[in-house]
Amino acid sequence: NAGVTQTPKFRVLKTGQSMTLLCAQDMNHEYMYWYRQDPGMGLRLIHYSVGEGTTAKGEVPDGYNVSRLKKQNFLLGLESAAPSQTSVYFCASSLSGSAHEQFFGPGTRLTVL
Amino acid sequence: AQSVTQPDIHITVSEGASLELRCNYSYGATPYLFWYVQSPGQGLQLLLKYFSGDTLVQGIKGFEAEFKRSQSSFNLRKPSVHWSDAAEYFCAVSKAGTALIFGKGTTLSVSS
């Protein structure tokens, strides 16, 4: 039982490049989330999904897109990376909504030059 | 709007001393409250959570937290800190039906 895994662990991009971060969970959770963590800012929600085929915007969605084609996977895309997107990205999942614990992946450290 | 405030950015505690990390929240209804811990280079791990009932909740690693509605607080405590407790601690409130709103975190350093 791997829990929540994230691919890749590290990535360096040049401004304007695109990439996709993959999150996978093996706990059969309905809800999945993408957060970014910046120094002194805590974690801020980018997008989330309440089930396969659904997505919704969080607090800081601009510049990101997501897809949830399969229940176990939640993809975060950057179409044209900017230096302001340099951050650590965390994926999380939960059985359902607010009353349930969120389980976090180990994070992806992204640097945009 | 919901919000979470952790007034202390950085705290240093001697090993063996007691610890209290402060958390204040703003929420219109009875909140779901959480404390998470993040060790360097790691993801977040749940320490404890409060949904309802007994206002003193016990968590893992010897931590506890007390919900005080009158003060809108959910402070985290530990009677005796170990060097391995050095980490960043996040308080969070659950926004109904969706995701967590996190405080900005408190970094705990433990001195010997």
PDB file of C-alpha atoms in Angstrom:
ATOM      1  CA  ASN A   1       0.000   0.000   0.000  1.00  0.00           C
ATOM      2  CA  ALA A   2       1.996   2.998  -1.292  1.00  0.00           C
ATOM      3  CA  GLY A   3      -0.503   5.705  -0.235  1.00  0.00           C
ATOM      4  CA  VAL A   4      -0.034   8.878  -2.277  1.00  0.00           C
ATOM      5  CA  THR A   5       2.842   9.034  -4.726  1.00  0.00           C
ATOM      6  CA  GLN A   6       4.048  11.938  -6.844  1.00  0.00           C
ATOM      7  CA  THR A   7       6.118  11.980 -10.011  1.00  0.00           C
ATOM      8  CA  PRO A   8       8.644  13.525 -10.488  1.00  0.00           C
ATOM      9  CA  LYS A   9      10.322  14.457  -7.199  1.00  0.00           C
ATOM     10  CA  PHE A  10      12.366  17.293  -8.682  1.00  0.00           C
ATOM     11  CA  ARG A  11      12.196  19.269 -11.924  1.00  0.00           C
ATOM     12  CA  VAL A  12      13.838  22.318 -13.398  1.00  0.00           C
ATOM     13  CA  LEU A  13      12.072  24.131 -16.219  1.00  0.00           C
ATOM     14  CA  LYS A  14      12.822  27.145 -18.340  1.00  0.00           C
ATOM     15  CA  THR A  15      10.269  29.926 -18.585  1.00  0.00           C
ATOM     16  CA  GLY A  16       7.613  29.035 -21.139  1.00  0.00           C
ATOM     17  CA  GLN A  17       8.111  25.271 -20.982  1.00  0.00           C
ATOM     18  CA  SER A  18       5.277  22.958 -20.089  1.00  0.00           C
ATOM     19  CA  MET A  19       5.081  19.943 -17.831  1.00  0.00           C
ATOM     20  CA  THR A  20       2.689  17.614 -16.058  1.00  0.00           C
ATOM     21  CA  LEU A  21       2.909  16.460 -12.468  1.00  0.00           C
ATOM     22  CA  LEU A  22       1.354  13.093 -11.726  1.00  0.00           C
ATOM     23  CA  CYS A  23      -0.301  12.115  -8.480  1.00  0.00           C
ATOM     24  CA  ALA A  24      -1.484   8.591  -7.797  1.00  0.00           C
ATOM     25  CA  GLN A  25      -3.282   7.106  -4.795  1.00  0.00           C
ATOM     26  CA  ASP A  26      -4.115   3.500  -4.038  1.00  0.00           C
ATOM     27  CA  MET A  27      -6.588   4.058  -1.189  1.00  0.00           C
ATOM     28  CA  ASN A  28      -9.708   4.330  -3.367  1.00  0.00           C
ATOM     29  CA  HIS A  29     -10.229   7.904  -2.227  1.00  0.00           C
ATOM     30  CA  GLU A  30     -12.847  10.062  -3.895  1.00  0.00           C
ATOM     31  CA  TYR A  31     -11.280  13.465  -3.241  1.00  0.00           C
ATOM     32  CA  MET A  32      -7.904  14.611  -4.486  1.00  0.00           C
ATOM     33  CA  TYR A  33      -6.137  17.950  -4.153  1.00  0.00           C
ATOM     34  CA  TRP A  34      -3.150  19.889  -5.421  1.00  0.00           C
ATOM     35  CA  TYR A  35      -1.455  22.396  -3.116  1.00  0.00           C
ATOM     36  CA  ARG A  36       1.595  24.564  -3.485  1.00  0.00           C
ATOM     37  CA  GLN A  37       3.862  25.435  -0.586  1.00  0.00           C
ATOM     38  CA  ASP A  38       5.926  28.596  -0.544  1.00  0.00           C
ATOM     39  CA  PRO A  39       8.095  29.858   2.328  1.00  0.00           C
ATOM     40  CA  GLY A  40       6.049  31.708   4.926  1.00  0.00           C
ATOM     41  CA  MET A  41       2.794  31.060   3.053  1.00  0.00           C
ATOM     42  CA  GLY A  42       1.727  27.652   4.299  1.00  0.00           C
ATOM     43  CA  LEU A  43      -0.063  25.451   1.776  1.00  0.00           C
ATOM     44  CA  ARG A  44      -2.475  26.951  -0.716  1.00  0.00           C
ATOM     45  CA  LEU A  45      -5.004  24.998  -2.717  1.00  0.00           C
ATOM     46  CA  ILE A  46      -4.592  25.090  -6.491  1.00  0.00           C
ATOM     47  CA  HIS A  47      -7.301  22.711  -7.743  1.00  0.00           C
ATOM     48  CA  TYR A  48      -9.213  19.805  -6.347  1.00  0.00           C
ATOM     49  CA  SER A  49     -11.466  16.984  -7.463  1.00  0.00           C
ATOM     50  CA  VAL A  50     -14.421  15.402  -5.701  1.00  0.00           C
ATOM     51  CA  GLY A  51     -14.534  12.388  -7.962  1.00  0.00           C
ATOM     52  CA  GLU A  52     -13.481  10.869 -11.261  1.00  0.00           C
ATOM     53  CA  GLY A  53     -14.144  13.251 -14.130  1.00  0.00           C
ATOM     54  CA  THR A  54     -14.633  16.317 -11.907  1.00  0.00           C
ATOM     55  CA  THR A  55     -12.334  19.225 -11.104  1.00  0.00           C
ATOM     56  CA  ALA A  56     -12.738  22.566  -9.369  1.00  0.00           C
ATOM     57  CA  LYS A  57     -10.647  25.661  -8.741  1.00  0.00           C
ATOM     58  CA  GLY A  58      -9.033  26.383  -5.444  1.00  0.00           C
ATOM     59  CA  GLU A  59      -7.445  29.497  -4.040  1.00  0.00           C
ATOM     60  CA  VAL A  60      -4.621  29.926  -6.594  1.00  0.00           C
ATOM     61  CA  PRO A  61      -5.661  28.226  -9.873  1.00  0.00           C
ATOM     62  CA  ASP A  62      -4.220  30.657 -12.434  1.00  0.00           C
ATOM     63  CA  GLY A  63      -1.577  29.159 -14.711  1.00  0.00           C
ATOM     64  CA  TYR A  64      -2.504  25.568 -13.871  1.00  0.00           C
ATOM     65  CA  ASN A  65      -4.837  22.966 -15.312  1.00  0.00           C
ATOM     66  CA  VAL A  66      -5.851  19.590 -13.929  1.00  0.00           C
ATOM     67  CA  SER A  67      -7.484  16.395 -15.051  1.00  0.00           C
ATOM     68  CA  ARG A  68      -8.979  13.404 -13.215  1.00  0.00           C
ATOM     69  CA  LEU A  69      -9.617  10.831 -15.905  1.00  0.00           C
ATOM     70  CA  LYS A  70      -9.140   7.927 -13.525  1.00  0.00           C
ATOM     71  CA  LYS A  71     -10.149   7.812  -9.893  1.00  0.00           C
ATOM     72  CA  GLN A  72      -6.655   6.987  -8.709  1.00  0.00           C
ATOM     73  CA  ASN A  73      -4.824   9.690 -10.671  1.00  0.00           C
ATOM     74  CA  PHE A  74      -4.849  13.473 -10.524  1.00  0.00           C
ATOM     75  CA  LEU A  75      -2.670  15.381 -12.989  1.00  0.00           C
ATOM     76  CA  LEU A  76      -1.476  18.957 -12.616  1.00  0.00           C
ATOM     77  CA  GLY A  77      -0.345  20.740 -15.757  1.00  0.00           C
ATOM     78  CA  LEU A  78       1.636  23.886 -16.338  1.00  0.00           C
ATOM     79  CA  GLU A  79       1.164  25.008 -19.943  1.00  0.00           C
ATOM     80  CA  SER A  80       3.691  27.852 -19.916  1.00  0.00           C
ATOM     81  CA  ALA A  81       5.805  27.869 -16.792  1.00  0.00           C
ATOM     82  CA  ALA A  82       6.710  31.148 -15.093  1.00  0.00           C
ATOM     83  CA  PRO A  83       9.289  31.844 -12.357  1.00  0.00           C
ATOM     84  CA  SER A  84       6.386  32.607  -9.975  1.00  0.00           C
ATOM     85  CA  GLN A  85       5.470  28.930 -10.203  1.00  0.00           C
ATOM     86  CA  THR A  86       8.711  27.900  -8.529  1.00  0.00           C
ATOM     87  CA  SER A  87       7.400  26.059  -5.499  1.00  0.00           C
ATOM     88  CA  VAL A  88       6.952  22.717  -3.807  1.00  0.00           C
ATOM     89  CA  TYR A  89       3.808  20.973  -4.982  1.00  0.00           C
ATOM     90  CA  PHE A  90       1.898  18.550  -2.811  1.00  0.00           C
ATOM     91  CA  CYS A  91      -0.852  16.212  -3.801  1.00  0.00           C
ATOM     92  CA  ALA A  92      -3.313  14.900  -1.234  1.00  0.00           C
ATOM     93  CA  SER A  93      -6.304  12.603  -1.163  1.00  0.00           C
ATOM     94  CA  SER A  94      -9.160  11.926   1.218  1.00  0.00           C
ATOM     95  CA  LEU A  95     -12.004   9.462   1.464  1.00  0.00           C
ATOM     96  CA  SER A  96     -14.519  12.248   1.080  1.00  0.00           C
ATOM     97  CA  GLY A  97     -14.781  15.877   2.088  1.00  0.00           C
ATOM     98  CA  SER A  98     -14.166  18.012   5.096  1.00  0.00           C
ATOM     99  CA  ALA A  99     -14.548  15.431   7.855  1.00  0.00           C
ATOM    100  CA  HIS A 100     -11.868  13.114   6.617  1.00  0.00           C
ATOM    101  CA  GLU A 101      -8.128  13.150   6.977  1.00  0.00           C
ATOM    102  CA  GLN A 102      -6.120  14.165   3.953  1.00  0.00           C
ATOM    103  CA  PHE A 103      -3.147  12.000   3.094  1.00  0.00           C
ATOM    104  CA  PHE A 104      -0.239  13.796   1.497  1.00  0.00           C
ATOM    105  CA  GLY A 105       2.351  12.760  -1.036  1.00  0.00           C
ATOM    106  CA  PRO A 106       6.062  13.505  -0.572  1.00  0.00           C
ATOM    107  CA  GLY A 107       6.019  16.585  -2.799  1.00  0.00           C
ATOM    108  CA  THR A 108       7.563  17.762  -6.071  1.00  0.00           C
ATOM    109  CA  ARG A 109      10.121  20.539  -5.971  1.00  0.00           C
ATOM    110  CA  LEU A 110       9.805  22.618  -9.147  1.00  0.00           C
ATOM    111  CA  THR A 111      12.179  25.381 -10.163  1.00  0.00           C
ATOM    112  CA  VAL A 112      11.381  27.639 -13.112  1.00  0.00           C
ATOM    113  CA  LEU A 113      14.339  29.607 -14.441  1.00  0.00           C
TER     114      LEU A 113
ATOM    115  CA  ALA B   1     -14.166  33.979   5.015  1.00  0.00           C
ATOM    116  CA  GLN B   2     -12.447  31.168   6.805  1.00  0.00           C
ATOM    117  CA  SER B   3      -8.895  31.750   7.959  1.00  0.00           C
ATOM    118  CA  VAL B   4      -6.278  30.288  10.251  1.00  0.00           C
ATOM    119  CA  THR B   5      -3.652  32.256  12.151  1.00  0.00           C
ATOM    120  CA  GLN B   6      -0.542  30.814  13.705  1.00  0.00           C
ATOM    121  CA  PRO B   7       0.978  33.777  15.560  1.00  0.00           C
ATOM    122  CA  ASP B   8       4.403  32.229  16.115  1.00  0.00           C
ATOM    123  CA  ILE B   9       6.614  31.802  13.060  1.00  0.00           C
ATOM    124  CA  HIS B  10       9.469  30.125  14.932  1.00  0.00           C
ATOM    125  CA  ILE B  11       9.727  28.666  18.423  1.00  0.00           C
ATOM    126  CA  THR B  12      12.745  27.160  20.169  1.00  0.00           C
ATOM    127  CA  VAL B  13      12.188  24.794  23.085  1.00  0.00           C
ATOM    128  CA  SER B  14      14.691  22.907  25.196  1.00  0.00           C
ATOM    129  CA  GLU B  15      14.522  19.135  24.994  1.00  0.00           C
ATOM    130  CA  GLY B  16      12.334  17.842  27.792  1.00  0.00           C
ATOM    131  CA  ALA B  17      10.466  21.125  28.188  1.00  0.00           C
ATOM    132  CA  SER B  18       6.778  21.542  27.492  1.00  0.00           C
ATOM    133  CA  LEU B  19       5.447  22.925  24.238  1.00  0.00           C
ATOM    134  CA  GLU B  20       2.413  24.914  23.195  1.00  0.00           C
ATOM    135  CA  LEU B  21       1.811  26.027  19.624  1.00  0.00           C
ATOM    136  CA  ARG B  22      -0.960  28.524  19.101  1.00  0.00           C
ATOM    137  CA  CYS B  23      -3.678  28.437  16.472  1.00  0.00           C
ATOM    138  CA  ASN B  24      -6.631  30.774  16.027  1.00  0.00           C
ATOM    139  CA  TYR B  25      -9.304  30.292  13.432  1.00  0.00           C
ATOM    140  CA  SER B  26     -12.104  32.238  11.879  1.00  0.00           C
ATOM    141  CA  TYR B  27     -15.095  30.192  10.839  1.00  0.00           C
ATOM    142  CA  GLY B  28     -18.819  30.773  10.875  1.00  0.00           C
ATOM    143  CA  ALA B  29     -19.886  27.357  12.061  1.00  0.00           C
ATOM    144  CA  THR B  30     -18.471  24.554  14.174  1.00  0.00           C
ATOM    145  CA  PRO B  31     -15.181  23.875  12.479  1.00  0.00           C
ATOM    146  CA  TYR B  32     -13.297  20.747  11.684  1.00  0.00           C
ATOM    147  CA  LEU B  33      -9.776  21.433  12.947  1.00  0.00           C
ATOM    148  CA  PHE B  34      -6.516  19.676  12.243  1.00  0.00           C
ATOM    149  CA  TRP B  35      -2.863  19.778  13.181  1.00  0.00           C
ATOM    150  CA  TYR B  36      -0.303  18.460  10.698  1.00  0.00           C
ATOM    151  CA  VAL B  37       3.456  18.068  11.064  1.00  0.00           C
ATOM    152  CA  GLN B  38       6.009  18.319   8.277  1.00  0.00           C
ATOM    153  CA  SER B  39       9.545  17.053   8.775  1.00  0.00           C
ATOM    154  CA  PRO B  40      12.220  18.559   6.518  1.00  0.00           C
ATOM    155  CA  GLY B  41      11.844  17.401   2.931  1.00  0.00           C
ATOM    156  CA  GLN B  42       8.751  15.371   3.720  1.00  0.00           C
ATOM    157  CA  GLY B  43       5.038  15.565   3.131  1.00  0.00           C
ATOM    158  CA  LEU B  44       2.517  16.371   5.845  1.00  0.00           C
ATOM    159  CA  GLN B  45       1.388  13.911   8.482  1.00  0.00           C
ATOM    160  CA  LEU B  46      -1.776  14.261  10.533  1.00  0.00           C
ATOM    161  CA  LEU B  47      -1.151  14.652  14.276  1.00  0.00           C
ATOM    162  CA  LEU B  48      -4.746  15.003  15.434  1.00  0.00           C
ATOM    163  CA  LYS B  49      -8.157  16.342  14.509  1.00  0.00           C
ATOM    164  CA  TYR B  50     -11.234  17.778  16.172  1.00  0.00           C
ATOM    165  CA  PHE B  51     -14.736  17.377  14.840  1.00  0.00           C
ATOM    166  CA  SER B  52     -17.024  17.483  17.861  1.00  0.00           C
ATOM    167  CA  GLY B  53     -17.433  16.220  21.408  1.00  0.00           C
ATOM    168  CA  ASP B  54     -14.618  16.258  23.933  1.00  0.00           C
ATOM    169  CA  THR B  55     -12.687  19.485  23.481  1.00  0.00           C
ATOM    170  CA  LEU B  56      -9.371  17.881  24.451  1.00  0.00           C
ATOM    171  CA  VAL B  57      -8.164  15.570  21.702  1.00  0.00           C
ATOM    172  CA  GLN B  58      -5.240  13.201  21.789  1.00  0.00           C
ATOM    173  CA  GLY B  59      -3.023  12.565  18.827  1.00  0.00           C
ATOM    174  CA  ILE B  60       0.017  10.644  17.787  1.00  0.00           C
ATOM    175  CA  LYS B  61       3.528  11.109  19.164  1.00  0.00           C
ATOM    176  CA  GLY B  62       2.231  12.322  22.531  1.00  0.00           C
ATOM    177  CA  PHE B  63       0.567  15.480  21.220  1.00  0.00           C
ATOM    178  CA  GLU B  64      -2.779  16.850  22.340  1.00  0.00           C
ATOM    179  CA  ALA B  65      -4.854  19.889  21.439  1.00  0.00           C
ATOM    180  CA  GLU B  66      -7.675  21.734  23.106  1.00  0.00           C
ATOM    181  CA  PHE B  67     -10.560  23.344  21.267  1.00  0.00           C
ATOM    182  CA  LYS B  68     -11.797  26.531  22.911  1.00  0.00           C
ATOM    183  CA  ARG B  69     -14.796  27.941  21.107  1.00  0.00           C
ATOM    184  CA  SER B  70     -14.892  31.131  23.192  1.00  0.00           C
ATOM    185  CA  GLN B  71     -11.341  31.964  22.133  1.00  0.00           C
ATOM    186  CA  SER B  72     -11.557  30.515  18.603  1.00  0.00           C
ATOM    187  CA  SER B  73      -8.406  28.601  19.384  1.00  0.00           C
ATOM    188  CA  PHE B  74      -7.041  25.113  18.873  1.00  0.00           C
ATOM    189  CA  ASN B  75      -3.640  25.074  20.547  1.00  0.00           C
ATOM    190  CA  LEU B  76      -1.295  22.124  20.259  1.00  0.00           C
ATOM    191  CA  ARG B  77       0.570  20.897  23.337  1.00  0.00           C
ATOM    192  CA  LYS B  78       3.142  18.338  24.337  1.00  0.00           C
ATOM    193  CA  PRO B  79       4.351  17.893  27.924  1.00  0.00           C
ATOM    194  CA  SER B  80       7.938  16.921  27.087  1.00  0.00           C
ATOM    195  CA  VAL B  81       9.555  17.688  23.747  1.00  0.00           C
ATOM    196  CA  HIS B  82      12.025  15.326  22.086  1.00  0.00           C
ATOM    197  CA  TRP B  83      14.696  16.351  19.571  1.00  0.00           C
ATOM    198  CA  SER B  84      12.814  14.409  16.904  1.00  0.00           C
ATOM    199  CA  ASP B  85       9.863  16.808  17.273  1.00  0.00           C
ATOM    200  CA  ALA B  86      11.800  19.517  15.439  1.00  0.00           C
ATOM    201  CA  ALA B  87       9.669  20.181  12.366  1.00  0.00           C
ATOM    202  CA  GLU B  88       7.138  22.574  10.923  1.00  0.00           C
ATOM    203  CA  TYR B  89       3.624  22.428  12.321  1.00  0.00           C
ATOM    204  CA  PHE B  90       0.493  23.486  10.493  1.00  0.00           C
ATOM    205  CA  CYS B  91      -2.944  24.150  11.865  1.00  0.00           C
ATOM    206  CA  ALA B  92      -5.800  23.816   9.388  1.00  0.00           C
ATOM    207  CA  VAL B  93      -9.545  24.283   9.254  1.00  0.00           C
ATOM    208  CA  SER B  94     -11.777  22.431   6.874  1.00  0.00           C
ATOM    209  CA  LYS B  95     -13.955  24.454   4.605  1.00  0.00           C
ATOM    210  CA  ALA B  96     -17.241  22.604   4.308  1.00  0.00           C
ATOM    211  CA  GLY B  97     -17.210  20.040   1.558  1.00  0.00           C
ATOM    212  CA  THR B  98     -13.911  20.954   0.037  1.00  0.00           C
ATOM    213  CA  ALA B  99     -10.328  21.385   1.078  1.00  0.00           C
ATOM    214  CA  LEU B 100      -8.258  22.550   3.995  1.00  0.00           C
ATOM    215  CA  ILE B 101      -7.266  26.107   4.784  1.00  0.00           C
ATOM    216  CA  PHE B 102      -3.840  26.100   6.344  1.00  0.00           C
ATOM    217  CA  GLY B 103      -2.098  28.499   8.645  1.00  0.00           C
ATOM    218  CA  LYS B 104       1.334  29.664   7.597  1.00  0.00           C
ATOM    219  CA  GLY B 105       3.043  27.280   9.940  1.00  0.00           C
ATOM    220  CA  THR B 106       5.243  27.351  13.032  1.00  0.00           C
ATOM    221  CA  THR B 107       8.783  26.033  12.869  1.00  0.00           C
ATOM    222  CA  LEU B 108       9.842  24.238  16.010  1.00  0.00           C
ATOM    223  CA  SER B 109      13.505  23.989  16.920  1.00  0.00           C
ATOM    224  CA  VAL B 110      14.619  21.831  19.841  1.00  0.00           C
ATOM    225  CA  SER B 111      17.763  22.731  21.722  1.00  0.00           C
ATOM    226  CA  SER B 112      19.778  20.275  23.804  1.00  0.00           C
TER     227      SER B 112
END
